[in-house]
XYZ file of C-alpha atoms in Angstrom:
230
model
C 0.000 0.000 0.000
C 3.015 2.280 -0.532
C 1.399 4.239 -3.356
C -1.861 4.545 -1.400
C -0.085 6.211 1.533
C 2.064 8.367 -0.721
C -1.008 9.832 -2.443
C -2.134 11.332 0.875
C 1.324 12.749 1.642
C 1.708 14.072 -1.859
C -1.694 15.720 -1.994
C -1.938 17.190 1.489
C 1.571 18.608 1.641
C 0.397 21.179 -0.910
C -1.485 23.927 0.943
C -3.459 24.943 -2.140
C -4.803 21.382 -2.411
C -5.909 21.431 1.223
C -7.670 24.768 0.736
C -9.288 23.595 -2.494
C -10.413 20.326 -0.939
C -11.914 21.977 2.121
C -13.229 25.310 0.928
C -15.659 24.313 -1.825
C -17.402 21.386 -0.073
C -17.667 23.104 3.311
C -18.969 26.303 1.729
C -21.508 24.232 -0.212
C -22.868 22.725 3.005
C -23.792 26.201 4.273
C -25.634 27.386 1.153
C -29.373 27.956 1.767
C -32.328 26.463 -0.054
C -32.866 28.515 -3.192
C -33.845 28.402 -6.811
C -37.047 26.429 -7.353
C -37.849 24.344 -4.240
C -40.665 22.616 -6.090
C -37.994 21.140 -8.408
C -35.319 20.084 -5.898
C -36.247 21.067 -2.319
C -32.669 20.762 -1.086
C -30.079 23.323 0.019
C -28.327 24.661 -3.075
C -24.984 23.219 -2.039
C -26.365 19.689 -2.284
C -27.970 20.408 -5.636
C -24.587 21.538 -7.026
C -22.470 19.085 -5.047
C -21.978 16.785 -8.042
C -20.258 19.641 -9.869
C -17.963 20.140 -6.865
C -17.162 16.411 -6.802
C -16.122 16.541 -10.452
C -13.818 19.489 -9.776
C -12.215 17.791 -6.762
C -11.743 14.554 -8.712
C -10.082 16.535 -11.496
C -7.600 17.931 -8.979
C -6.956 14.519 -7.426
C -6.438 12.590 -10.661
C -3.967 15.218 -11.848
C -1.215 13.349 -10.008
C -1.484 10.374 -12.365
C -0.965 12.657 -15.336
C 2.010 14.242 -13.577
C 3.508 10.790 -13.084
C 3.088 10.037 -16.767
C 4.635 13.351 -17.834
C 7.544 12.958 -15.403
C 8.196 9.393 -16.654
C 7.468 7.915 -13.243
C 5.243 5.306 -14.875
C 8.227 4.183 -16.947
C 10.249 3.702 -13.775
C 7.425 1.761 -12.176
C 7.506 -0.537 -15.187
C 10.929 -1.867 -14.144
C 9.939 -2.428 -10.488
C 8.064 -5.384 -8.941
C 4.957 -3.172 -8.787
C 2.600 -3.675 -11.704
C 0.701 -0.902 -13.435
C -2.532 -2.398 -12.105
C -1.261 -2.161 -8.507
C -0.178 1.440 -9.068
C -3.544 2.319 -10.574
C -5.850 0.710 -8.005
C -3.883 2.121 -5.077
C -4.210 5.611 -6.552
C -7.921 5.115 -7.212
C -8.451 3.738 -3.711
C -6.738 6.775 -2.202
C -8.763 9.191 -4.335
C -11.980 7.394 -3.361
C -11.072 7.480 0.331
C -10.416 11.227 0.168
C -13.664 11.992 -1.652
C -15.662 9.696 0.621
C -14.208 11.484 3.643
C -15.253 14.802 2.137
C -18.742 13.385 1.538
C -19.019 12.372 5.196
C -17.997 15.835 6.391
C -20.391 17.576 4.008
C -23.318 15.380 5.004
C -22.659 15.897 8.720
C -22.443 19.654 8.216
C -25.616 19.540 6.128
C -27.505 17.779 8.915
C -26.207 20.229 11.532
C -26.875 23.351 9.445
C -30.119 22.420 7.676
C -31.695 19.757 9.872
C -34.838 18.255 8.343
C -34.438 20.413 5.237
C -31.779 17.920 4.130
C -34.000 15.088 2.887
C -32.781 11.508 3.441
C -29.097 12.301 4.103
C -28.248 8.582 4.215
C -29.521 7.966 0.674
C -27.910 11.177 -0.573
C -24.605 9.998 0.889
C -24.893 6.723 -1.033
C -25.624 8.582 -4.277
C -22.722 10.986 -3.829
C -20.348 8.195 -2.837
C -21.110 6.238 -6.019
C -20.781 9.433 -8.051
C -17.385 10.005 -6.418
C -16.042 6.988 -8.289
C -17.730 8.178 -11.468
C -16.052 11.565 -11.078
C -12.636 10.000 -10.491
C -13.043 7.693 -13.470
C -14.123 10.583 -15.668
C -11.071 12.646 -14.690
C -8.760 9.666 -15.249
C -10.207 9.036 -18.711
C -9.955 12.727 -19.612
C -6.309 13.046 -18.601
C -5.416 9.952 -20.610
C -6.255 11.930 -23.760
C -3.669 14.665 -23.176
C 0.075 15.075 -22.721
C 0.005 18.647 -21.398
C -1.328 18.994 -17.856
C -2.256 22.686 -18.072
C -4.217 22.189 -21.300
C -6.017 19.145 -19.934
C -6.987 20.806 -16.657
C -8.129 24.090 -18.207
C -10.307 22.343 -20.804
C -11.666 19.931 -18.214
C -13.148 22.788 -16.191
C -15.242 23.868 -19.155
C -16.316 20.305 -19.913
C -17.401 19.789 -16.297
C -19.552 22.924 -16.417
C -21.054 21.803 -19.741
C -22.000 18.272 -18.657
C -23.359 19.687 -15.404
C -25.652 22.057 -17.305
C -26.759 19.425 -19.825
C -27.198 16.806 -17.100
C -29.675 18.900 -15.138
C -27.446 19.973 -12.250
C -28.100 23.685 -12.706
C -31.691 23.710 -13.920
C -34.524 21.230 -14.628
C -33.722 19.102 -17.619
C -37.401 19.331 -18.624
C -36.902 22.920 -19.819
C -34.436 21.758 -22.476
C -35.443 20.590 -25.999
C -36.575 16.937 -26.252
C -33.481 15.959 -28.261
C -31.166 17.379 -25.597
C -33.148 15.587 -22.905
C -32.591 12.267 -24.658
C -28.885 12.920 -25.257
C -28.467 13.954 -21.626
C -29.178 10.368 -20.602
C -25.708 9.560 -21.936
C -24.138 11.743 -19.236
C -23.319 10.565 -15.705
C -24.580 13.864 -14.292
C -28.056 13.049 -15.598
C -28.170 9.873 -13.500
C -26.789 11.684 -10.473
C -29.671 14.147 -10.631
C -32.126 11.357 -11.407
C -31.077 9.691 -8.173
C -31.426 12.922 -6.213
C -34.882 13.532 -7.669
C -35.962 10.023 -6.668
C -34.843 10.723 -3.095
C -36.578 14.087 -2.773
C -39.765 12.528 -4.135
C -39.731 9.964 -1.330
C -38.117 7.015 -3.113
C -36.159 4.372 -1.230
C -32.931 2.495 -1.847
C -34.575 -0.006 -4.208
C -35.797 2.873 -6.376
C -32.201 4.047 -6.717
C -30.965 0.830 -8.298
C -31.097 2.101 -11.877
C -29.241 5.412 -11.404
C -26.708 3.799 -9.046
C -26.066 0.935 -11.457
C -25.634 3.269 -14.414
C -23.247 5.538 -12.491
C -21.256 2.431 -11.548
C -21.150 1.403 -15.216
C -19.922 4.873 -16.174
C -17.228 4.526 -13.502
C -16.040 1.188 -14.869
C -16.032 2.409 -18.462
C -14.112 5.568 -17.613
C -11.543 3.661 -15.537
C -10.962 1.124 -18.305
C -10.525 3.941 -20.825
C -8.257 5.945 -18.539
C -6.055 3.030 -17.559
C -5.178 1.912 -21.090
C -2.608 4.578 -21.817
C 0.369 3.960 -19.562
C 2.932 6.476 -20.754
């Protein structure tokens, strides 16, 4: 578990990473209910939390691209550690960090908003599954580029775009029918579908479809992102 431990040291020794990791999620937990409560009667921070998860995952998965650029992956290739071991230990560390953030955000949400935060346990499950989707998406994206600055700057715009098209920022029903159908190809659509099921009183069984599809997105993204080793 050497790589797993090193991810934490590597990430948290950078003060800007610590600020980035803490500021956005904690600030989100304190946002009030706003917008159109009849659409998603949740505090705004939990409506937009999927967008924040994507941004955090983009920052976390950056280290794998740095390793590729700095030829660290080539050095790993001549050690007893396999590429698969390197990859899953990184992914496990990223998941642990994002899950920890999810726990903190949900606890703060309960303390700050009380009963206004509907079914925090189910929301935690949804956001935890989407954490892996976010990490997989970032990994797949970075595998397409060789320049870290270009990849990260473009990724921010793509995250905003798929958040808008997936219904994170406004009801997907206001968009043209064609866009609504295409949006089903985005992981953010299924994140919001899960949230809508929860706020409408659905239980865990009702979440099976969006959870399963987010898990499938995660697997597909990870397979795509793990293919390019150097």
